Tab-separated table of N, CA, C and O in Angstrom:
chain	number	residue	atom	x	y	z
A	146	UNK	N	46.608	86.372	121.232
A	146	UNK	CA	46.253	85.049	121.729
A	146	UNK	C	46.170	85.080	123.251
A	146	UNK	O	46.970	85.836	123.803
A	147	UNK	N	45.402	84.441	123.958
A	147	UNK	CA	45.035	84.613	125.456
A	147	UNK	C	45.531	83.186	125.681
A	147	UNK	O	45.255	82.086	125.203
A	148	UNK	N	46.719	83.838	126.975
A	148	UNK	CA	47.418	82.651	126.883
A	148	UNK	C	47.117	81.912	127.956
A	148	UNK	O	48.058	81.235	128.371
A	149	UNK	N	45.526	81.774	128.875
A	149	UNK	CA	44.797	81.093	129.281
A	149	UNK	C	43.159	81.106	129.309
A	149	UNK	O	42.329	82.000	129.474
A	150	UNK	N	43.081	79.683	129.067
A	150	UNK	CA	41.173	79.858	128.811
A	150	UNK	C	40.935	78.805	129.550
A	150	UNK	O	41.552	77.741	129.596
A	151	UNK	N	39.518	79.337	130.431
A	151	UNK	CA	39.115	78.101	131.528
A	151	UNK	C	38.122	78.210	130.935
A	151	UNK	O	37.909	79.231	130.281
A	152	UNK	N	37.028	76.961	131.007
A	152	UNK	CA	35.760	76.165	130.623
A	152	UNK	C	35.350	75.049	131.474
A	152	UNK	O	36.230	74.280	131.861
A	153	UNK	N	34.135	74.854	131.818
A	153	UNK	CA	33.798	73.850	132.180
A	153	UNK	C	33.095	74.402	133.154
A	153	UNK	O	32.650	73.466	133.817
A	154	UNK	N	32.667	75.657	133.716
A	154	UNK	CA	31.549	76.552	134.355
A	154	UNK	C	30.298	76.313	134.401
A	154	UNK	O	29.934	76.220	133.229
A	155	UNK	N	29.347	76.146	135.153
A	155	UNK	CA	28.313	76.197	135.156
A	155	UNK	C	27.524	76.405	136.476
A	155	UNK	O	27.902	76.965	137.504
A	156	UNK	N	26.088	75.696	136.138
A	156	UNK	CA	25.435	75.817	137.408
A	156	UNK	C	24.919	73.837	137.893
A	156	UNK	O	24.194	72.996	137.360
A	157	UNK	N	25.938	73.877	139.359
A	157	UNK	CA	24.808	72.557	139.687
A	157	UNK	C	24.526	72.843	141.060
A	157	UNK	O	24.851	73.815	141.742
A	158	UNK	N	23.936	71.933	141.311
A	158	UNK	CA	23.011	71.893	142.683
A	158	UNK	C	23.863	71.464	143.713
A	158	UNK	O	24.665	70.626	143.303
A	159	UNK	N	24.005	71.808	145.210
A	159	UNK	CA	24.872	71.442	146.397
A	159	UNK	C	24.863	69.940	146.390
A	159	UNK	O	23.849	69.309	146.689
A	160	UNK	N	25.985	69.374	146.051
A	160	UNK	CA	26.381	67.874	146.389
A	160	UNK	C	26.667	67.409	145.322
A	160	UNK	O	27.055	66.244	145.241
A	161	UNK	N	26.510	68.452	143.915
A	161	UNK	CA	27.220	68.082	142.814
A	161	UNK	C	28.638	68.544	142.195
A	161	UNK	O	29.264	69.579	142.424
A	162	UNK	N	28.989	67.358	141.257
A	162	UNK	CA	30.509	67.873	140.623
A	162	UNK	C	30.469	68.921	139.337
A	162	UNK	O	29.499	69.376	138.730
A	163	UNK	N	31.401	69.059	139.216
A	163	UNK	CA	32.189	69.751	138.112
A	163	UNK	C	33.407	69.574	137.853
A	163	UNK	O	34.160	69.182	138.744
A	164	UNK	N	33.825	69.804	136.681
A	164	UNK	CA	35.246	69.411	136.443
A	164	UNK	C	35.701	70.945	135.269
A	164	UNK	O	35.015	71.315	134.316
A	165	UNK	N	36.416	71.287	135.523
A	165	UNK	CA	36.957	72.376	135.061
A	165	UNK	C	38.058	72.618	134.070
A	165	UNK	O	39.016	71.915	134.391
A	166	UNK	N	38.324	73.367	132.936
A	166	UNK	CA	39.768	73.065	132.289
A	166	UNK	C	40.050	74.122	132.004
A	166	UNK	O	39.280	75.071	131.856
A	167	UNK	N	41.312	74.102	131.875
A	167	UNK	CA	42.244	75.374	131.393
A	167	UNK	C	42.996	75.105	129.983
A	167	UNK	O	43.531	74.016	129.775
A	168	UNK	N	43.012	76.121	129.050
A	168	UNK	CA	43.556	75.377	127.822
A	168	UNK	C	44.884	76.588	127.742
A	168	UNK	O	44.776	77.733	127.303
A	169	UNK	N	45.851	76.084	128.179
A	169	UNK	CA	47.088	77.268	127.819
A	169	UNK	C	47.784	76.917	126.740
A	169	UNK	O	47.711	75.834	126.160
A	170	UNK	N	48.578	77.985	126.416
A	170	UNK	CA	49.881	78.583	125.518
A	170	UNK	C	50.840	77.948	125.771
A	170	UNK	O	51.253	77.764	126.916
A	171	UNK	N	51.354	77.507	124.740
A	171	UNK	CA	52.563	76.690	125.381
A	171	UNK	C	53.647	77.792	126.150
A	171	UNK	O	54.423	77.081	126.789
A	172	UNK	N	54.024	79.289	126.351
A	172	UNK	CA	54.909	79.566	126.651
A	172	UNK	C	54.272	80.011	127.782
A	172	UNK	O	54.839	80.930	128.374
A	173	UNK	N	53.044	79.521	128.324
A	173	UNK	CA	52.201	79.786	129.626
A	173	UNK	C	51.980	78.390	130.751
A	173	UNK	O	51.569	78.515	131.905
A	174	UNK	N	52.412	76.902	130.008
A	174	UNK	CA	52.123	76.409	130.546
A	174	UNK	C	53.424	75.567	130.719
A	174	UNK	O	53.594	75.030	131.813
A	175	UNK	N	54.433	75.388	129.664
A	175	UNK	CA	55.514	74.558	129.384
A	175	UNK	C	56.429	75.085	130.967
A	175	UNK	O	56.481	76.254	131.347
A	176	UNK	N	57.012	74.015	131.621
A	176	UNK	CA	57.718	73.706	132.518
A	176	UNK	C	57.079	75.047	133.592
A	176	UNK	O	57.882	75.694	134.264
A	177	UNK	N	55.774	75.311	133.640
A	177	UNK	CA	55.355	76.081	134.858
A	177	UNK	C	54.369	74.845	135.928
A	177	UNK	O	53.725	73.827	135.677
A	178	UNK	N	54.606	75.397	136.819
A	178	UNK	CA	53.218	75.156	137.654
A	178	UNK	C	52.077	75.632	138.066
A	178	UNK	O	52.065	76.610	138.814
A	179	UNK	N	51.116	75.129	137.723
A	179	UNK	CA	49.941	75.888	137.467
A	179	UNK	C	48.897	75.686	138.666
A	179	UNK	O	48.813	74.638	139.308
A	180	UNK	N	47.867	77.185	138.954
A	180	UNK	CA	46.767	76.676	139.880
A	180	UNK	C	45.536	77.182	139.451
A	180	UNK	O	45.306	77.691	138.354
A	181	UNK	N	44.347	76.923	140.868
A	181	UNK	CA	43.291	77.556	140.594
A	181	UNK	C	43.144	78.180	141.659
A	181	UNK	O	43.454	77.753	142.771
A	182	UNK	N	42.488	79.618	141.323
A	182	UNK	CA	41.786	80.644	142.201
A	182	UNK	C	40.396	80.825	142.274
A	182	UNK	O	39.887	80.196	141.346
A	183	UNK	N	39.469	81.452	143.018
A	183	UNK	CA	38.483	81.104	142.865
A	183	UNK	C	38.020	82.834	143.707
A	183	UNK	O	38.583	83.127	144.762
A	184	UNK	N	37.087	83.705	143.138
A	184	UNK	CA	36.739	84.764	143.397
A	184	UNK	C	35.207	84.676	143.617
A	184	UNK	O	34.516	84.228	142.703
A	185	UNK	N	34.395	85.249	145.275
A	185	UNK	CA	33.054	85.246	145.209
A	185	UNK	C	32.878	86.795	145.387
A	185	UNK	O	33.735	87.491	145.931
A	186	UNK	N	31.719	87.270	144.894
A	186	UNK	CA	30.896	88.559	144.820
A	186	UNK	C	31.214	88.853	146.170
A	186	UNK	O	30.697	88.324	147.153
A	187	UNK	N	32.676	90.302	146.159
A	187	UNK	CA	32.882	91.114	147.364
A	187	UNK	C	33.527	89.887	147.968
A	187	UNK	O	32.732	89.359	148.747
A	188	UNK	N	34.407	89.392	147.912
A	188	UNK	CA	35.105	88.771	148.507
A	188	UNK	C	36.333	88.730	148.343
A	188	UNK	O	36.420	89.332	147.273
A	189	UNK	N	37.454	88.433	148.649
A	189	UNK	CA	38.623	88.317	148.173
A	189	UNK	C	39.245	87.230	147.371
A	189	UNK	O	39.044	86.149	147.923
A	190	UNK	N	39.910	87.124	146.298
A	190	UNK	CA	40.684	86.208	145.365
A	190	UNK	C	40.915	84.959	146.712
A	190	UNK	O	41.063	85.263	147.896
A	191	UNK	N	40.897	83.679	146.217
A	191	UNK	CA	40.984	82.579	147.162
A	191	UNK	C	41.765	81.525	146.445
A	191	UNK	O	41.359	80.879	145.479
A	192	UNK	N	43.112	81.408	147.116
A	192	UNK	CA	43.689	80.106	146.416
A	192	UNK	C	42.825	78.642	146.792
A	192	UNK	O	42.341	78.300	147.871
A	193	UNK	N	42.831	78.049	145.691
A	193	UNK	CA	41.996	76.779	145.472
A	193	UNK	C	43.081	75.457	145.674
A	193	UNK	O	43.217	74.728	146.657
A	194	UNK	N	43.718	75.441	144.501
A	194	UNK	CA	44.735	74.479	144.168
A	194	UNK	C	45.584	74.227	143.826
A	194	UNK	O	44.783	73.552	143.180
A	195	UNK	N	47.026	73.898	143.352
A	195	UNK	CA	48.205	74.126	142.565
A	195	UNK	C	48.734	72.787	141.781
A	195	UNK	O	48.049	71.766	141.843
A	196	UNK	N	49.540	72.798	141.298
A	196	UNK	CA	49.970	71.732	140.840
A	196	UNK	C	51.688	72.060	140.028
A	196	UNK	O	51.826	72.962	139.202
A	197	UNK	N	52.798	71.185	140.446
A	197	UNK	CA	53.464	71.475	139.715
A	197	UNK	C	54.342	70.579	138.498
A	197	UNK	O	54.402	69.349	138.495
A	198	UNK	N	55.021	71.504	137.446
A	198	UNK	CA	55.321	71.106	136.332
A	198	UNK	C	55.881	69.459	136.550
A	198	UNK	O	55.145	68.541	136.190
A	199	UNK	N	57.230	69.172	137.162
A	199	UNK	CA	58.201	69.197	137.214
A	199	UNK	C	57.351	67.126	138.003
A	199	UNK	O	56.879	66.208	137.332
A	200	UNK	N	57.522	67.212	139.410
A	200	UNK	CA	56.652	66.208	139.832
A	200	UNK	C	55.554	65.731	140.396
A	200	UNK	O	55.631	64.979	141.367
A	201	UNK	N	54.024	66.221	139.700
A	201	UNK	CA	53.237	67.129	140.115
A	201	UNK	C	52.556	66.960	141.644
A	201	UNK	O	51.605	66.347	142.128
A	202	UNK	N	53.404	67.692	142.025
A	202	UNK	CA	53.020	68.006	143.507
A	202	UNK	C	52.151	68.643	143.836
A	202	UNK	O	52.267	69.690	143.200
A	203	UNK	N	50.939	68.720	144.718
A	203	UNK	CA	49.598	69.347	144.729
A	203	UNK	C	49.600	70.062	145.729
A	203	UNK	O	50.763	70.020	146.128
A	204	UNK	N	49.059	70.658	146.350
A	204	UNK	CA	48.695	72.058	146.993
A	204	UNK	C	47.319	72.031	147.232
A	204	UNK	O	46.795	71.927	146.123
A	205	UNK	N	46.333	72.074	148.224
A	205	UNK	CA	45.098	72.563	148.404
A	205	UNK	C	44.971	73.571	149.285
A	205	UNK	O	45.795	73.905	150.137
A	206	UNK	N	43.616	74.187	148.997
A	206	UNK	CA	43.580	75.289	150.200
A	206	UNK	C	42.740	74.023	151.065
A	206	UNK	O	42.247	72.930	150.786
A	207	UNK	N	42.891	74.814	152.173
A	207	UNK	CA	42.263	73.972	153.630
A	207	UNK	C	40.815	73.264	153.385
A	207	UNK	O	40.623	72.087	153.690
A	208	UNK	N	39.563	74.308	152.657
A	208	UNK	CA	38.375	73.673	152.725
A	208	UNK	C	38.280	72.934	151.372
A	208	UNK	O	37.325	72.159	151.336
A	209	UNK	N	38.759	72.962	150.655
A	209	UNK	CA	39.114	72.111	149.523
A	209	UNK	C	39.353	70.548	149.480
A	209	UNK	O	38.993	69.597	148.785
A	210	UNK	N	40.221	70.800	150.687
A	210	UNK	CA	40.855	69.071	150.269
A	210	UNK	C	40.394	67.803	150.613
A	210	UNK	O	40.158	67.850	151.820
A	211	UNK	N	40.218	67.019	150.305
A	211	UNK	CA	39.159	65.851	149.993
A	211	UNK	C	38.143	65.766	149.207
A	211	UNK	O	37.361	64.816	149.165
A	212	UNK	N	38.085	67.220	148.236
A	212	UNK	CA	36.573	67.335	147.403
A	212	UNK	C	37.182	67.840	146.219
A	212	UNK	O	36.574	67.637	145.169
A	213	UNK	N	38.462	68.572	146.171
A	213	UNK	CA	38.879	69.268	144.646
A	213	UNK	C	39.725	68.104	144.528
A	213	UNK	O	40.210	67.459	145.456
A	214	UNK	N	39.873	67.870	143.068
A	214	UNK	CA	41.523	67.446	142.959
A	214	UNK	C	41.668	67.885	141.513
A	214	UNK	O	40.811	67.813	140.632
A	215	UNK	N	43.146	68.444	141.408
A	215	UNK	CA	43.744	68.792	140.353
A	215	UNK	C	44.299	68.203	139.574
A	215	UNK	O	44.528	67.044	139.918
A	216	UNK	N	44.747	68.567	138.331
A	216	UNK	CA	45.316	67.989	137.704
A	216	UNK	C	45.573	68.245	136.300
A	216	UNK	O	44.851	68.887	135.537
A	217	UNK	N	47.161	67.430	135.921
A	217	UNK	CA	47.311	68.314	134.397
A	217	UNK	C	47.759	67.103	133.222
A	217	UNK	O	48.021	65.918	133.431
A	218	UNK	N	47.744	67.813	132.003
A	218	UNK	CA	47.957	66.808	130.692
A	218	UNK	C	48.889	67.815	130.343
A	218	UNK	O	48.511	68.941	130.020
A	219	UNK	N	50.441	67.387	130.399
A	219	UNK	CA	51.456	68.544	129.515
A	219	UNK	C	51.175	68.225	127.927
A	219	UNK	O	51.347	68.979	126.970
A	220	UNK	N	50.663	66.799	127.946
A	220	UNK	CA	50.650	66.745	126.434
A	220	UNK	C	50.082	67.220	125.629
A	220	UNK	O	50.479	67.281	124.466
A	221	UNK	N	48.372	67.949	126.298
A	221	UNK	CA	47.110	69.008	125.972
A	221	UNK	C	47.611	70.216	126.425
A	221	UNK	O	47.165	71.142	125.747
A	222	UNK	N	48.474	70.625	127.436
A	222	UNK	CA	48.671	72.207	127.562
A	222	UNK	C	47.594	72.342	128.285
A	222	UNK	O	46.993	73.376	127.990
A	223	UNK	N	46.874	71.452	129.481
A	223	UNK	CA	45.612	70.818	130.013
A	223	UNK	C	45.582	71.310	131.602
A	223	UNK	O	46.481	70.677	132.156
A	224	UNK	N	44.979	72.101	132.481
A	224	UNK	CA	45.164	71.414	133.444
A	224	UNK	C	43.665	71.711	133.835
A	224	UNK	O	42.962	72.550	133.272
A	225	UNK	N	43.147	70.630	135.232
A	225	UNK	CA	41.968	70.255	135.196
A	225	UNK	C	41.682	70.537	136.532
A	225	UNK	O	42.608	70.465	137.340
A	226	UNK	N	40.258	70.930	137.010
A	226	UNK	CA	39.902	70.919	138.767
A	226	UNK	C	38.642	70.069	138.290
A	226	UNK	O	37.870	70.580	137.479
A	227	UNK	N	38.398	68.674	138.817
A	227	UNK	CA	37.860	68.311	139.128
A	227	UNK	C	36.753	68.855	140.704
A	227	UNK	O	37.318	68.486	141.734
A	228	UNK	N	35.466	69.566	140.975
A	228	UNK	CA	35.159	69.592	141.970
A	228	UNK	C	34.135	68.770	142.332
A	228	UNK	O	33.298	68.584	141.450
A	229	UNK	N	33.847	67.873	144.049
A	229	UNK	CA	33.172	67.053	144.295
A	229	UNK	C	32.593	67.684	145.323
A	229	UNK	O	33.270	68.576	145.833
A	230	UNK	N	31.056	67.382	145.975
A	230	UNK	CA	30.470	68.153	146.706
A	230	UNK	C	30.447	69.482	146.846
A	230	UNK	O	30.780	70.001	147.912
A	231	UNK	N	30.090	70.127	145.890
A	231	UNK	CA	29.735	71.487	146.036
A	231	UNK	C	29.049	72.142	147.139
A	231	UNK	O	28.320	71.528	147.918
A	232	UNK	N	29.257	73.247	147.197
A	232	UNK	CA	28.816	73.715	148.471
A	232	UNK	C	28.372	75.256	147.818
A	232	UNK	O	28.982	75.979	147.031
A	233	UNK	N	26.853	75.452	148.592
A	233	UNK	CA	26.738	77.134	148.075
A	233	UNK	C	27.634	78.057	147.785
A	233	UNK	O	27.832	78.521	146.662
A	234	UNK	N	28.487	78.498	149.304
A	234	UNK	CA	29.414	79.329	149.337
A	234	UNK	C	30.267	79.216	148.022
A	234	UNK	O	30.304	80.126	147.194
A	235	UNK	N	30.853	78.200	147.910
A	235	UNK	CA	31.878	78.221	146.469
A	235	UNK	C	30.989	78.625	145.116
A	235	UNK	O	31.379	78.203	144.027
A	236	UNK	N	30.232	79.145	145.169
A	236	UNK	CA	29.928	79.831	144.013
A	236	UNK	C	31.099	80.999	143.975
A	236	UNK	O	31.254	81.724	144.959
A	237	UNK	N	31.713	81.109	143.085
A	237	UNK	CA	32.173	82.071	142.784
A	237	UNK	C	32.650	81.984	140.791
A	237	UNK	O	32.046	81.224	140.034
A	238	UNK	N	33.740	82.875	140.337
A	238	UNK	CA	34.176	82.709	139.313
A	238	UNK	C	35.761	82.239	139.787
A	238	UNK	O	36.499	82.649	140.683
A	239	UNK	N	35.899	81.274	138.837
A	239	UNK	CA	37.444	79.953	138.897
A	239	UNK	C	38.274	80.425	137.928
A	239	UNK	O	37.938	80.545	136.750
A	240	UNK	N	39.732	80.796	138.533
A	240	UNK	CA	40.599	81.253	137.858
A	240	UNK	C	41.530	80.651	137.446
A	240	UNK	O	42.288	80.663	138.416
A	241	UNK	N	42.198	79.924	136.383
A	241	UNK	CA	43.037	79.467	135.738
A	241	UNK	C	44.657	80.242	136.214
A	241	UNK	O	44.366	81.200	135.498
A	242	UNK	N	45.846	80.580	136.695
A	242	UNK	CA	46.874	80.863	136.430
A	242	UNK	C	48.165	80.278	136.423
A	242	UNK	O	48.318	79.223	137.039
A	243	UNK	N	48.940	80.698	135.937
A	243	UNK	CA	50.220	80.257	135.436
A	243	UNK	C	51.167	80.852	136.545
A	243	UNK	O	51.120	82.060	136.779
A	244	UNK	N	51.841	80.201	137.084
A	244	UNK	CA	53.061	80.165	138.406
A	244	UNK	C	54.752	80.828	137.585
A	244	UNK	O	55.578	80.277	136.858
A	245	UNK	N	54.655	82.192	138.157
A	245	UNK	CA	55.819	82.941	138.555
A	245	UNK	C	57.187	82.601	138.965
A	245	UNK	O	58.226	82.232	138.417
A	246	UNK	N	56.675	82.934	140.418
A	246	UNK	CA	57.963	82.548	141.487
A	246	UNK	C	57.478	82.979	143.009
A	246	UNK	O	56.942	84.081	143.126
A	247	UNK	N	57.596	82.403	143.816
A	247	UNK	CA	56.979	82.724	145.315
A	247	UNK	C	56.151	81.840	145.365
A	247	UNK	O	55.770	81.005	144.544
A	248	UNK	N	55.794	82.148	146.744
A	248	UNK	CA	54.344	80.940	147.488
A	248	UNK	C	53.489	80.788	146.457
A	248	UNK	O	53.074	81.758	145.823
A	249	UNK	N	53.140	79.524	146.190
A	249	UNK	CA	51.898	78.737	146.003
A	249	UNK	C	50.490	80.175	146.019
A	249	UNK	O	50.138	81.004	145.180
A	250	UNK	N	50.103	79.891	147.239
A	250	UNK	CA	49.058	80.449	148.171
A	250	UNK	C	48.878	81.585	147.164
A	250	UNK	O	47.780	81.863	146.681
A	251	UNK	N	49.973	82.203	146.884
A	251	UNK	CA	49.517	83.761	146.930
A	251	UNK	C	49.199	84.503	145.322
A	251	UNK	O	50.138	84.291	144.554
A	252	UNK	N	48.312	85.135	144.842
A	252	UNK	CA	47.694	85.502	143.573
A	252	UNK	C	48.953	86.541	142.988
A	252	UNK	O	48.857	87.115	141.903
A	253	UNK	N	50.047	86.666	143.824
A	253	UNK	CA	50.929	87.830	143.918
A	253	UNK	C	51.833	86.821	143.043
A	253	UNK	O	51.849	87.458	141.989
A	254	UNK	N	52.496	85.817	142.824
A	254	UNK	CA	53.411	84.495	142.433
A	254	UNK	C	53.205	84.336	141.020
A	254	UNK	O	54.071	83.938	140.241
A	255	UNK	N	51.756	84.735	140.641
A	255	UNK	CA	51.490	83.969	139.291
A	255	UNK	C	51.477	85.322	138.278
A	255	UNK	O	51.420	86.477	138.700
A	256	UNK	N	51.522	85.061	137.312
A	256	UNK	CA	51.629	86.323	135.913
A	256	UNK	C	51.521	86.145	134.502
A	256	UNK	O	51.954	86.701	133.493
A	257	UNK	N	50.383	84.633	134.943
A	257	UNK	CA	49.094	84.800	133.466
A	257	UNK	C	48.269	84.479	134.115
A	257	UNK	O	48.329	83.400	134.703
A	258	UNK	N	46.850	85.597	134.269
A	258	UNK	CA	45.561	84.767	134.364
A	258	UNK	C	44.832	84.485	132.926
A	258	UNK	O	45.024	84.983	131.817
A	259	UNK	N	43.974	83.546	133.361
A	259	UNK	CA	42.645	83.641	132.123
A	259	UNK	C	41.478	84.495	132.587
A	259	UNK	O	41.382	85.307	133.508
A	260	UNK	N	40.801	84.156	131.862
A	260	UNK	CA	39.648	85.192	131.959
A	260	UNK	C	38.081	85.169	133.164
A	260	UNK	O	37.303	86.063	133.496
A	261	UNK	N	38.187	83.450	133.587
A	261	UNK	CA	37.447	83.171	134.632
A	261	UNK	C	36.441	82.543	133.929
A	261	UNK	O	35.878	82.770	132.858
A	262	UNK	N	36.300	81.269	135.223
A	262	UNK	CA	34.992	80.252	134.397
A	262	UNK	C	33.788	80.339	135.614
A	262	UNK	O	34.061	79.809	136.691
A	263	UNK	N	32.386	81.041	135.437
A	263	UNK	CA	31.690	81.195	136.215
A	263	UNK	C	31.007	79.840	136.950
A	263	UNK	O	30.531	78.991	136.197
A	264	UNK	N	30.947	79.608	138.485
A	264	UNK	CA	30.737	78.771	139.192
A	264	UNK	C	29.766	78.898	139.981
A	264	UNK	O	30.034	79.761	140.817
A	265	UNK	N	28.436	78.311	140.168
A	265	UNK	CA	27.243	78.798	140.548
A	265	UNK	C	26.688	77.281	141.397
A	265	UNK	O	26.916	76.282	140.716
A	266	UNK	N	26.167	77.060	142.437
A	266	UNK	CA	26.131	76.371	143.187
A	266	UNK	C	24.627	76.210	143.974
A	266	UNK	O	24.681	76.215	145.203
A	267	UNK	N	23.353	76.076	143.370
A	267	UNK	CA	22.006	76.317	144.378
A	267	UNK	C	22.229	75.323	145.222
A	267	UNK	O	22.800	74.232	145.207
A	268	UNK	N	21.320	76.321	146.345
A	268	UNK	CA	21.230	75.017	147.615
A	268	UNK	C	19.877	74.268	147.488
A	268	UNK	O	19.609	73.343	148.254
């Protein structure tokens, strides 16, 4: 069983949304905090967003904030990236993971990914 699956990938045009989901495992998502990463062709892994279990406290990366917002359903095992104004550059593939221990920020903290929901952006 893959104990994360993101959906909600596609292709829209610069200035459009998307909304994104992650469907976890309960022993992947129950009392963790969860984020999104976001990977472009030759680029490096990029924290997106976080969110946690407990009182969900949010996290953005810098060019993110005012256009992503996150968010989760413990009752679906749910969590969601809403994105607003797309921008070319953020084409990349969006990573679903499940929170470890350590910084937020860092891809090093978390120890379930999913498999990646492809994100495509024309100008």
């Amino acid at each position: 069983q893959v104990p994360l699956v993101e959906s909600g990938g596609g292709l829209v045009q610069a200035g459009g949304s998307l909304t994104l989901s992650c469907a976890a495992s309960g022993r992947t998502f129950s009392s963790r905090d969860m984020a999104w990463f976001r990977q472009a062709p030759g680029k490096e892994r990029e924290f997106v967003a976080a969110i946690t279990w407990r009182y969900g406290s949010l996290y953005y990366g810098d060019s993110m904030k005012g256009r992503f917002t996150i968010s989760r359903d413990n009752a679906k095992n749910t969590v969601y990236l809403q994105m607003n104004n797309l921008k070319p550059e953020e084409t990349a593939v969006y990573y679903c993971a499940s929170h470890s221990s350590g910084g937020y920020y860092s891809g090093a903290a978390y120890d379930y990914w999913g498999r990646g929901t492809q994100v495509t952006v024309s100008s």
